[in-house]
Short mmCIF file of C-alpha atoms in Angstrom, two decimals:
data_model
loop_
_atom_site.label_atom_id
_atom_site.label_comp_id
_atom_site.label_asym_id
_atom_site.label_seq_id
_atom_site.Cartn_x
_atom_site.Cartn_y
_atom_site.Cartn_z
CA UNK A 25 43.53 -47.73 37.35
CA UNK A 26 39.83 -47.56 38.27
CA UNK A 27 39.39 -45.66 35.01
CA UNK A 28 40.42 -48.84 32.54
CA UNK A 29 37.65 -50.80 34.11
CA UNK A 30 34.41 -52.08 32.89
CA UNK A 31 31.66 -54.76 34.03
CA UNK A 32 30.16 -56.30 30.50
CA UNK A 33 27.56 -59.40 31.96
CA UNK A 34 25.38 -59.20 34.72
CA UNK A 35 23.10 -62.34 35.90
CA UNK A 36 20.87 -63.03 38.69
CA UNK A 37 18.80 -66.11 39.68
CA UNK A 38 15.48 -65.53 40.90
CA UNK A 39 15.31 -64.37 44.85
CA UNK A 40 12.89 -66.27 46.71
CA UNK A 41 12.62 -68.16 50.28
CA UNK A 42 13.40 -71.92 47.97
CA UNK A 43 15.07 -71.58 45.10
CA UNK A 44 14.62 -75.90 44.56
CA UNK A 45 18.76 -76.00 43.79
CA UNK A 46 21.65 -76.86 45.34
CA UNK A 47 23.97 -73.82 46.68
CA UNK A 48 26.45 -74.69 43.29
CA UNK A 49 23.20 -74.80 41.15
CA UNK A 50 22.19 -71.20 41.69
CA UNK A 51 25.85 -69.85 41.50
CA UNK A 52 26.18 -71.51 38.62
CA UNK A 53 23.07 -70.33 36.84
CA UNK A 54 23.78 -66.79 37.94
CA UNK A 55 27.30 -67.05 36.37
CA UNK A 56 26.24 -68.91 33.15
CA UNK A 57 23.82 -65.91 32.91
CA UNK A 58 26.30 -63.24 33.26
CA UNK A 59 28.69 -64.75 31.45
CA UNK A 60 26.49 -65.14 28.20
CA UNK A 61 25.15 -61.32 28.70
CA UNK A 62 28.56 -60.00 27.91
CA UNK A 63 28.68 -62.50 24.75
CA UNK A 64 31.34 -64.71 26.15
CA UNK A 65 31.59 -68.11 26.67
CA UNK A 66 32.61 -69.73 29.83
CA UNK A 67 35.99 -70.82 28.42
CA UNK A 68 36.82 -67.03 28.05
CA UNK A 69 36.74 -66.44 31.79
CA UNK A 70 40.31 -66.93 33.38
CA UNK A 71 40.04 -65.08 36.58
CA UNK A 72 37.25 -65.78 39.42
CA UNK A 73 37.16 -63.76 42.82
CA UNK A 74 34.44 -64.85 45.33
CA UNK A 75 33.66 -62.72 48.40
CA UNK A 76 34.63 -64.97 51.32
CA UNK A 77 31.24 -64.36 53.41
CA UNK A 78 27.86 -65.86 52.23
CA UNK A 79 28.66 -68.58 49.89
CA UNK A 80 29.91 -71.74 51.29
CA UNK A 81 32.11 -73.02 47.65
CA UNK A 82 35.78 -72.80 46.21
CA UNK A 83 36.40 -70.48 43.61
CA UNK A 84 37.97 -72.79 41.60
CA UNK A 85 35.41 -74.91 41.89
CA UNK A 86 33.86 -72.98 39.27
CA UNK A 87 36.73 -73.61 37.12
CA UNK A 88 35.62 -77.44 37.42
CA UNK A 89 32.04 -76.34 36.62
CA UNK A 90 32.17 -74.30 33.99
CA UNK A 91 35.33 -75.46 32.11
CA UNK A 92 37.40 -72.03 32.80
CA UNK A 93 41.17 -72.04 31.69
CA UNK A 94 41.81 -70.38 35.34
CA UNK A 95 44.91 -67.85 35.51
CA UNK A 96 43.81 -65.95 38.55
CA UNK A 97 41.31 -67.43 41.63
CA UNK A 98 40.86 -65.46 44.80
CA UNK A 99 38.72 -65.11 48.12
CA UNK A 100 37.93 -61.43 48.68
CA UNK A 101 38.15 -60.98 52.50
CA UNK A 102 36.14 -57.70 52.61
CA UNK A 103 32.50 -58.84 54.00
CA UNK A 104 29.02 -58.31 52.38
CA UNK A 105 28.31 -55.42 50.14
CA UNK A 106 32.13 -54.19 51.27
CA UNK A 107 33.54 -57.50 49.51
CA UNK A 108 30.98 -56.78 46.52
CA UNK A 109 32.89 -53.81 45.80
CA UNK A 110 36.26 -54.66 46.56
CA UNK A 111 36.25 -58.02 44.10
CA UNK A 112 35.94 -55.25 41.72
CA UNK A 113 39.30 -53.64 43.06
CA UNK A 114 40.94 -57.10 43.13
CA UNK A 115 39.75 -57.58 39.63
CA UNK A 116 40.84 -54.13 38.14
CA UNK A 117 44.13 -55.30 40.14
CA UNK A 118 44.27 -58.39 38.12
CA UNK A 119 43.57 -57.04 34.54
CA UNK A 120 46.21 -54.12 35.14
CA UNK A 121 48.40 -56.86 35.48
CA UNK A 122 47.48 -58.68 33.03
CA UNK A 123 47.29 -61.65 35.36
CA UNK A 124 43.58 -62.51 33.81
CA UNK A 125 41.35 -61.42 30.68
CA UNK A 126 37.92 -61.44 32.27
CA UNK A 127 37.07 -61.95 35.75
CA UNK A 128 34.14 -63.65 37.03
CA UNK A 129 32.78 -62.27 40.60
CA UNK A 130 29.61 -63.91 42.00
CA UNK A 131 27.95 -64.40 45.16
CA UNK A 132 24.88 -66.14 46.62
CA UNK A 133 23.57 -69.16 48.75
CA UNK A 134 20.40 -71.23 49.92
CA UNK A 135 20.17 -68.66 53.28
CA UNK A 136 16.61 -69.33 54.02
CA UNK A 137 15.75 -73.21 52.56
CA UNK A 138 19.39 -74.49 54.04
CA UNK A 139 19.05 -71.94 57.18
CA UNK A 140 20.99 -74.37 59.06
CA UNK A 141 24.55 -73.76 56.88
CA UNK A 142 23.77 -70.56 55.48
CA UNK A 143 21.76 -68.46 57.25
CA UNK A 144 23.26 -64.96 58.06
CA UNK A 145 23.48 -65.51 62.14
CA UNK A 146 25.01 -68.54 61.52
CA UNK A 147 28.80 -67.44 61.53
CA UNK A 148 28.25 -64.98 64.44
CA UNK A 149 26.81 -67.88 66.32
CA UNK A 150 30.20 -69.82 65.57
CA UNK A 151 32.38 -67.10 67.10
CA UNK A 152 33.42 -68.37 70.58
CA UNK A 153 33.26 -64.56 71.45
CA UNK A 154 29.83 -63.91 70.41
CA UNK A 155 28.77 -67.05 72.08
CA UNK A 156 30.18 -66.33 75.17
CA UNK A 157 30.22 -62.82 75.82
CA UNK A 158 27.47 -61.53 73.44
CA UNK A 159 25.05 -64.31 73.10
CA UNK A 160 24.05 -65.41 76.78
CA UNK A 161 23.08 -61.23 77.59
CA UNK A 162 20.96 -61.38 74.51
CA UNK A 163 23.27 -59.60 71.88
CA UNK A 164 22.36 -61.42 68.86
CA UNK A 165 22.10 -61.62 65.67
CA UNK A 166 22.01 -58.69 62.89
CA UNK A 167 19.01 -57.39 63.94
CA UNK A 168 20.01 -56.74 67.63
CA UNK A 169 23.22 -55.15 66.74
CA UNK A 170 21.85 -52.73 64.15
CA UNK A 171 18.68 -51.74 66.68
CA UNK A 172 20.95 -50.76 69.51
CA UNK A 173 22.64 -48.51 67.04
CA UNK A 174 19.91 -46.67 65.66
CA UNK A 175 18.71 -45.83 69.70
CA UNK A 176 22.01 -44.38 69.76
CA UNK A 177 21.56 -42.45 66.41
CA UNK A 178 18.03 -41.51 67.59
CA UNK A 179 19.41 -40.80 71.12
CA UNK A 180 21.77 -38.45 69.63
CA UNK A 181 20.11 -36.89 66.53
CA UNK A 182 16.46 -37.44 67.12
CA UNK A 183 13.58 -40.17 66.80
CA UNK A 184 14.14 -41.34 63.35
CA UNK A 185 10.96 -43.59 62.94
CA UNK A 186 9.16 -42.54 60.59
CA UNK A 187 11.95 -41.56 58.15
CA UNK A 188 13.17 -45.28 58.33
CA UNK A 189 9.32 -46.09 57.73
CA UNK A 190 9.54 -43.58 54.54
CA UNK A 191 12.88 -46.06 53.85
CA UNK A 192 11.05 -49.25 53.72
CA UNK A 193 7.78 -48.13 52.24
CA UNK A 194 10.68 -46.59 49.13
CA UNK A 195 12.02 -50.19 48.44
CA UNK A 196 8.80 -52.14 49.05
CA UNK A 197 7.18 -49.41 46.01
CA UNK A 198 10.56 -50.35 43.89
CA UNK A 199 10.33 -54.07 44.35
CA UNK A 200 6.80 -54.33 43.64
CA UNK A 201 7.66 -52.95 40.53
CA UNK A 202 10.63 -55.24 39.78
CA UNK A 203 9.89 -58.15 38.10
CA UNK A 204 12.33 -59.67 40.25
CA UNK A 205 12.10 -59.01 44.33
CA UNK A 206 11.17 -61.60 47.01
CA UNK A 207 8.71 -58.70 48.70
CA UNK A 208 5.97 -57.82 46.36
CA UNK A 209 3.39 -57.11 48.78
CA UNK A 210 2.34 -53.42 48.52
CA UNK A 211 3.09 -51.66 51.99
CA UNK A 212 1.88 -47.91 53.06
CA UNK A 213 3.40 -45.93 55.89
CA UNK A 214 0.70 -46.93 57.96
CA UNK A 215 0.78 -50.40 57.19
CA UNK A 216 4.39 -50.09 58.28
CA UNK A 217 3.36 -48.51 61.77
CA UNK A 218 1.38 -51.75 62.14
CA UNK A 219 3.63 -54.06 62.20
CA UNK A 220 5.02 -54.50 66.01
CA UNK A 221 8.24 -53.14 67.42
CA UNK A 222 10.67 -56.32 68.00
CA UNK A 223 13.79 -55.40 68.78
CA UNK A 224 13.24 -51.68 69.19
CA UNK A 225 12.95 -49.44 67.44
CA UNK A 226 12.91 -52.06 64.71
CA UNK A 227 10.41 -53.56 63.22
CA UNK A 228 10.40 -56.80 60.84
CA UNK A 229 10.25 -54.86 57.80
CA UNK A 230 13.15 -52.52 59.08
CA UNK A 231 15.17 -55.96 58.74
CA UNK A 232 17.21 -57.15 56.30
CA UNK A 233 15.54 -60.20 54.02
CA UNK A 234 17.22 -64.06 53.99
CA UNK A 235 16.95 -65.05 50.20
CA UNK A 236 17.74 -67.96 48.53
CA UNK A 237 19.57 -66.38 45.27
CA UNK A 238 22.90 -65.70 43.50
CA UNK A 239 24.20 -62.73 41.58
CA UNK A 240 27.34 -62.62 39.22
CA UNK A 241 28.81 -60.25 37.13
CA UNK A 242 31.88 -60.03 34.91
CA UNK A 243 34.40 -57.26 35.20
CA UNK A 244 37.17 -56.67 31.91
CA UNK A 245 38.92 -54.26 30.51
CA UNK A 246 38.25 -51.45 28.71
CA UNK A 247 39.67 -51.69 25.46
CA UNK A 248 38.26 -55.51 25.19
CA UNK A 249 34.81 -54.51 26.57
CA UNK A 250 34.76 -51.98 23.12
CA UNK A 251 34.70 -55.90 21.36
CA UNK A 252 31.61 -57.25 23.20
CA UNK A 253 28.22 -56.93 21.97
CA UNK A 254 26.72 -55.03 25.08
CA UNK A 255 26.97 -51.75 26.27
CA UNK A 256 30.27 -51.17 28.61
CA UNK A 257 29.31 -49.81 32.14
CA UNK A 258 32.33 -48.23 33.27
CA UNK A 259 33.55 -47.89 36.76
CA UNK A 260 34.76 -44.19 37.15
CA UNK A 261 35.56 -44.28 40.70
CA UNK A 262 36.14 -47.56 43.44
CA UNK A 263 37.51 -47.52 46.62
CA UNK A 264 37.14 -49.28 49.96
CA UNK A 265 38.47 -49.05 53.54
CA UNK A 266 38.01 -50.16 57.26
CA UNK A 267 37.29 -48.45 59.86
CA UNK A 268 39.66 -46.43 61.85
CA UNK A 269 39.80 -48.78 64.62
CA UNK A 270 39.29 -52.25 62.78
CA UNK A 271 40.65 -54.53 65.58
CA UNK A 272 37.33 -54.00 67.21
CA UNK A 273 35.87 -56.39 64.87
CA UNK A 274 32.75 -56.94 66.56
CA UNK A 275 29.88 -54.61 66.38
CA UNK A 276 29.51 -54.33 70.19
CA UNK A 277 33.36 -52.63 70.76
CA UNK A 278 33.26 -49.94 67.55
CA UNK A 279 34.47 -47.30 69.12
CA UNK A 280 31.94 -44.75 67.04
CA UNK A 281 29.06 -47.15 65.32
CA UNK A 282 27.74 -44.47 63.92
CA UNK A 283 30.58 -43.78 61.84
CA UNK A 284 31.04 -45.70 58.81
CA UNK A 285 34.52 -45.84 56.17
CA UNK A 286 32.45 -44.66 53.65
CA UNK A 287 33.69 -41.34 55.22
CA UNK A 288 37.12 -42.33 54.08
CA UNK A 289 35.57 -44.31 50.82
CA UNK A 290 33.57 -41.75 48.97
CA UNK A 291 35.79 -38.69 48.36
CA UNK A 292 38.21 -40.80 46.55
CA UNK A 293 35.90 -42.76 44.31
CA UNK A 294 33.99 -39.00 43.83
CA UNK A 295 37.82 -37.31 42.86
CA UNK A 296 39.09 -40.41 40.76
CA UNK A 297 35.27 -40.00 38.97
CA UNK A 298 35.58 -36.21 38.97
CA UNK A 299 32.13 -35.76 40.36
CA UNK A 300 30.29 -34.28 43.48
CA UNK A 301 26.84 -35.39 44.89
CA UNK A 302 25.45 -33.42 42.78
CA UNK A 303 26.18 -35.52 39.47
CA UNK A 304 24.84 -38.81 41.15
CA UNK A 305 21.50 -40.02 39.33
CA UNK A 306 20.90 -42.69 41.37
CA UNK A 307 21.94 -44.53 44.53
CA UNK A 308 22.14 -47.92 45.62
CA UNK A 309 22.98 -47.52 49.35
CA UNK A 310 23.39 -51.24 51.17
CA UNK A 311 20.77 -50.93 53.24
CA UNK A 312 20.59 -54.10 55.95
CA UNK A 313 18.69 -51.89 58.23
CA UNK A 314 18.19 -48.33 57.94
CA UNK A 315 20.47 -47.20 60.27
CA UNK A 316 23.12 -48.17 57.52
CA UNK A 317 21.43 -46.59 54.89
CA UNK A 318 21.21 -43.49 57.13
CA UNK A 319 24.42 -43.20 58.00
CA UNK A 320 26.01 -44.54 54.88
CA UNK A 321 24.20 -41.71 53.04
CA UNK A 322 25.65 -38.99 55.87
CA UNK A 323 29.10 -39.76 55.16
CA UNK A 324 28.98 -39.88 51.77
CA UNK A 325 27.82 -36.88 51.92
CA UNK A 326 24.44 -36.55 50.42
CA UNK A 327 23.18 -34.80 53.92
CA UNK A 328 25.09 -33.66 57.03
CA UNK A 329 25.66 -35.88 59.64
CA UNK A 330 22.13 -36.03 61.97
CA UNK A 331 20.17 -34.27 58.83
CA UNK A 332 18.75 -37.70 57.09
CA UNK A 333 15.02 -36.32 58.52
CA UNK A 334 15.22 -33.40 56.58
CA UNK A 335 17.13 -34.90 53.50
CA UNK A 336 14.31 -37.21 53.00
CA UNK A 337 11.43 -35.14 53.93
CA UNK A 338 8.11 -36.59 52.69
CA UNK A 339 10.16 -39.58 50.36
CA UNK A 340 9.54 -37.73 47.70
CA UNK A 341 13.34 -37.41 47.18
CA UNK A 342 14.39 -40.75 47.31
CA UNK A 343 11.32 -42.24 44.89
CA UNK A 344 11.99 -43.10 41.23
CA UNK A 345 10.95 -39.70 40.01
CA UNK A 346 12.57 -37.73 42.70
CA UNK A 347 16.33 -36.14 42.77
CA UNK A 348 18.23 -38.98 43.90
CA UNK A 349 16.00 -42.45 43.13
CA UNK A 350 17.31 -44.49 46.13
CA UNK A 351 17.57 -48.55 46.15
CA UNK A 352 15.50 -48.89 42.87
CA UNK A 353 15.41 -52.37 42.86
CA UNK A 354 13.88 -53.04 46.08
CA UNK A 355 17.38 -53.35 47.94
CA UNK A 356 17.96 -55.46 50.57
CA UNK A 357 14.95 -54.60 52.63
CA UNK A 358 12.34 -56.13 50.07
CA UNK A 359 14.08 -57.09 46.36
CA UNK A 360 16.78 -59.93 48.30
CA UNK A 361 19.96 -60.68 50.44
CA UNK A 362 22.54 -61.15 47.71
CA UNK A 363 25.57 -59.07 50.16
CA UNK A 364 24.69 -55.87 48.25
CA UNK A 365 25.86 -57.69 44.67
CA UNK A 366 22.50 -57.07 43.53
CA UNK A 367 23.04 -53.55 44.16
CA UNK A 368 25.97 -53.34 41.85
CA UNK A 369 23.33 -55.84 38.90
CA UNK A 370 20.81 -52.88 39.63
CA UNK A 371 23.17 -49.58 38.71
CA UNK A 372 24.41 -51.36 35.73
CA UNK A 373 20.92 -51.71 34.31
CA UNK A 374 19.50 -48.43 35.42
CA UNK A 375 22.75 -47.36 33.19
CA UNK A 376 22.23 -49.68 30.38
CA UNK A 377 18.62 -48.58 30.68
CA UNK A 378 17.45 -51.99 31.03
CA UNK A 379 15.28 -52.07 34.18
CA UNK A 380 12.30 -53.50 33.87
CA UNK A 381 9.09 -51.27 33.12
CA UNK A 382 8.22 -48.49 35.71
CA UNK A 383 10.88 -49.14 37.37
CA UNK A 384 13.24 -47.43 35.09
CA UNK A 385 14.60 -44.15 35.99
CA UNK A 386 15.04 -41.97 33.39
CA UNK A 387 18.31 -40.13 31.74
CA UNK A 388 20.98 -41.80 34.44
CA UNK A 389 23.94 -41.08 33.91
CA UNK A 390 26.03 -42.22 37.04
CA UNK A 391 25.51 -44.49 39.81
CA UNK A 392 26.66 -44.48 43.23
CA UNK A 393 26.70 -47.87 44.92
CA UNK A 394 28.24 -48.04 48.02
CA UNK A 395 28.59 -51.81 49.69
CA UNK A 396 28.76 -51.76 53.73
CA UNK A 397 30.09 -54.86 55.62
CA UNK A 398 30.19 -54.34 58.93
CA UNK A 399 33.61 -52.70 59.45
CA UNK A 400 34.29 -52.12 55.95
CA UNK A 401 32.72 -50.21 53.09
CA UNK A 402 33.21 -49.67 49.35
CA UNK A 403 31.94 -47.17 47.03
CA UNK A 404 31.81 -46.92 43.61
CA UNK A 405 30.78 -44.81 40.80
CA UNK A 406 29.22 -46.26 37.79
CA UNK A 407 28.40 -44.64 34.09
CA UNK A 408 28.58 -45.39 30.30
CA UNK B 95 17.21 -80.99 75.68
CA UNK B 96 18.55 -77.71 73.16
CA UNK B 97 21.07 -75.41 74.55
CA UNK B 98 20.44 -72.62 76.75
CA UNK B 99 22.19 -69.84 74.88
CA UNK B 100 21.74 -67.52 78.08
CA UNK B 101 24.36 -69.13 79.45
CA UNK B 102 28.63 -68.89 78.74
CA UNK B 103 30.52 -71.64 78.63
CA UNK B 104 32.57 -70.79 81.77
CA UNK B 105 35.48 -73.83 80.40
CA UNK B 106 36.29 -71.25 77.51
CA UNK B 107 40.02 -70.58 78.25
CA UNK B 108 40.24 -67.08 77.44
CA UNK B 109 37.81 -65.96 79.97
CA UNK B 110 37.31 -68.04 82.80
CA UNK B 111 39.32 -65.55 85.22
CA UNK B 112 36.61 -63.02 83.95
CA UNK B 113 33.46 -65.33 84.89
CA UNK B 114 35.57 -66.34 87.99
CA UNK B 115 35.40 -62.70 89.03
CA UNK B 116 31.38 -62.31 88.34
CA UNK B 117 31.47 -65.41 90.79
CA UNK B 118 33.15 -63.19 93.14
CA UNK B 119 31.10 -60.41 92.69
CA UNK B 120 34.14 -58.31 92.01
CA UNK B 121 34.18 -57.96 87.97
CA UNK B 122 37.74 -57.83 86.23
CA UNK B 123 38.76 -57.08 82.82
CA UNK B 124 42.21 -57.32 81.03
CA UNK B 125 45.19 -54.48 81.10
CA UNK B 126 48.48 -54.56 80.12
CA UNK B 127 50.88 -53.05 83.15
CA UNK B 128 53.73 -52.55 80.18
CA UNK B 129 51.29 -50.52 77.32
CA UNK B 130 49.30 -49.02 80.13
CA UNK B 131 46.63 -50.10 78.01
CA UNK B 132 42.94 -52.02 79.02
CA UNK B 133 41.77 -55.04 76.85
CA UNK B 134 37.99 -56.21 75.87
CA UNK B 135 37.68 -58.47 75.04
CA UNK B 136 40.10 -61.01 76.51
CA UNK B 137 42.96 -62.37 74.36
CA UNK B 138 45.93 -64.84 75.20
CA UNK B 139 48.23 -62.42 75.78
CA UNK B 140 48.61 -58.23 74.82
CA UNK B 141 48.12 -57.49 70.98
CA UNK B 142 50.67 -54.63 70.85
CA UNK B 143 53.75 -56.26 73.24
CA UNK B 144 52.70 -60.01 73.78
CA UNK B 145 53.45 -59.33 77.11
CA UNK B 146 51.04 -61.52 80.07
CA UNK B 147 47.80 -59.27 81.16
CA UNK B 148 46.49 -58.79 84.72
CA UNK B 149 42.82 -58.82 85.23
CA UNK B 150 42.31 -55.79 87.25
CA UNK B 151 38.90 -54.63 89.01
CA UNK B 152 37.13 -51.66 88.45
CA UNK B 153 34.65 -48.97 90.12
CA UNK B 154 31.20 -51.38 89.03
CA UNK B 155 30.02 -48.34 87.32
CA UNK B 156 29.72 -48.26 83.66
CA UNK B 157 27.94 -45.20 81.11
CA UNK B 158 25.60 -46.14 78.60
CA UNK B 159 26.31 -46.36 75.10
CA UNK B 160 23.65 -48.10 73.08
CA UNK B 161 20.74 -50.12 73.91
CA UNK B 162 17.48 -51.66 72.54
CA UNK B 163 14.91 -53.74 73.71
CA UNK B 164 14.19 -57.39 72.69
CA UNK B 165 10.35 -57.90 72.37
CA UNK B 166 10.93 -61.36 70.39
CA UNK B 167 13.26 -63.75 71.34
CA UNK B 168 15.57 -65.23 68.91
CA UNK B 169 16.76 -68.21 70.60
CA UNK B 170 16.47 -71.06 73.29
CA UNK B 171 16.71 -69.69 76.82
CA UNK B 172 15.77 -66.08 76.89
CA UNK B 173 11.33 -67.12 76.52
CA UNK B 174 11.15 -66.04 80.35
CA UNK B 175 13.34 -62.73 79.81
CA UNK B 176 11.52 -60.96 77.39
CA UNK B 177 11.19 -57.83 77.40
CA UNK B 178 14.89 -58.07 77.76
CA UNK B 179 17.37 -54.51 77.92
CA UNK B 180 20.39 -55.57 75.93
CA UNK B 181 23.09 -52.50 76.40
CA UNK B 182 26.26 -51.75 75.71
CA UNK B 183 28.11 -49.65 78.16
CA UNK B 184 31.77 -48.07 78.93
CA UNK B 185 33.19 -49.45 81.73
CA UNK B 186 34.33 -46.45 83.66
CA UNK B 187 38.14 -45.91 84.95
CA UNK B 188 38.84 -48.35 81.92
CA UNK B 189 39.57 -46.70 78.70
CA UNK B 190 38.16 -49.01 75.70
CA UNK B 191 36.57 -51.61 77.39
CA UNK B 192 32.76 -52.11 76.31
CA UNK B 193 31.05 -54.34 78.32
CA UNK B 194 27.34 -55.65 77.39
CA UNK B 195 24.79 -56.98 79.58
CA UNK B 196 21.25 -56.01 80.29
CA UNK B 197 19.82 -53.56 82.09
CA UNK B 198 17.33 -54.74 85.13
CA UNK B 199 14.81 -53.21 86.79
CA UNK B 200 14.40 -50.14 84.19
CA UNK B 201 11.86 -48.70 82.20
CA UNK B 202 13.03 -48.34 78.09
CA UNK B 203 11.90 -45.04 77.96
CA UNK B 204 14.19 -43.87 80.66
CA UNK B 205 17.26 -44.47 78.56
CA UNK B 206 19.50 -42.09 77.67
CA UNK B 207 23.28 -42.05 76.37
CA UNK B 208 25.77 -41.42 78.86
CA UNK B 209 23.54 -42.45 81.98
CA UNK B 210 25.49 -44.09 84.47
CA UNK B 211 24.60 -47.53 85.18
CA UNK B 212 26.34 -49.92 87.82
CA UNK B 213 27.11 -53.93 87.67
CA UNK B 214 24.90 -55.57 90.00
CA UNK B 215 25.13 -59.62 90.45
CA UNK B 216 22.35 -62.07 89.21
CA UNK B 217 23.26 -65.55 90.93
CA UNK B 218 21.45 -67.48 87.78
CA UNK B 219 22.83 -71.11 89.18
CA UNK B 220 25.89 -72.98 91.66
CA UNK B 221 28.04 -71.91 88.71
CA UNK B 222 26.64 -69.10 86.91
CA UNK B 223 26.90 -65.64 87.96
CA UNK B 224 25.86 -63.22 85.52
CA UNK B 225 26.74 -59.28 85.89
CA UNK B 226 23.92 -56.60 84.85
CA UNK B 227 23.23 -53.52 85.02
CA UNK B 228 21.03 -50.89 86.85
CA UNK B 229 20.22 -47.83 86.62
CA UNK B 230 21.94 -45.35 89.44
CA UNK B 231 19.38 -43.15 90.62
#
């Protein structure tokens, strides 16, 4: 199924701390840009999928705003980056079943300027289990969850503070070369160390941004894609899954928080694509916190468990000139937090060869996108 | 006055027996006798058999699983608690029970995965007795 699907249009808003638009306006701007990029009219879109987390809108509203003759409308229930990937799987099914011809997928919100309604901690705060059994002990919000996982990682495999710093520095360098990124102030490893530790072992620059912004893209079949003016980017491999103990849907209750579902999904995606890790030109890995990036890279098989320190070395391997350029857009750490959908948009740009000058990696054949979302994860392999 | 996030809502139905056990300084967790299985977080009925839980006492010991030290408070109610060690520990004799609390009277650099902790009780006010961890020397 995956082999027959293409991403044919991408759209994004500016990523900022204050968009100056309403949430629906922000989403509409990304949607219109994606539809136009595909060479389509809004009235061509007959399917809409919205990952449930992050946006405060209902998918069908966008049929109203854009005059889309909708036949297929769905929420995607997987969270964050996993939802971004899973939405493509859902679209593939809808297209295969003939339920839609062109499916629009989007996400985004004014997470920063409308923090009261849209900040990333909100749904944690609203959960009575967290409010009563986690928050009174200070286990809140995401930086605390993932800092505690990182302490465990370091206690088992050894200190990776310098390596987290190299991830942050790499992301910042790429963001500085990106004409659409929230964090543009250059940062060296020395600058990194000068930030105080707030949630041991995290500094503020180890933590995901909070962003006003939206992403959208259009998916269709390979056959229909041939009739469009753009170079279609093909889905070569795609899989999503949850961890074994999905009942433990609290970060505190995961049996093995350092294991992501990439252990299950990456082998499936590679098998579908007929590729291995050695064939991957660039990796766009969900990087809400360095520990997520590290655990996914290890689970996907770019390096063995606990071997990230040797893998990243002095950081040159993951740079734009290296063997495996990582988060070429600046990622969630420095470009913006659009729930990992910005990783998919970036992979499409890099494969098309349209990333802005200075950031375009040479000769990108295949991109690996990993979307992490708490207990779920999605692996996506794209190429021309 | 802003909400004090360092205190739970004792009237939240599913955890009433838990907070009562803390007040009695004899912490208890849910156990399903039919499935011979511990449950945490608390549920209204056993997830697998639908039966009624007992609240069972434990040894009061636990093993450190993961932790962080918070140097900057996120929410009102923690200003005077910083730096705060927030830990997840596996409760002895209750497989599957991962309990979150704060390690008190400890230095962050002394902490190790698997180290033995004991649950102690801090009477915060007339209504709230909060369980905390201490390192077993």
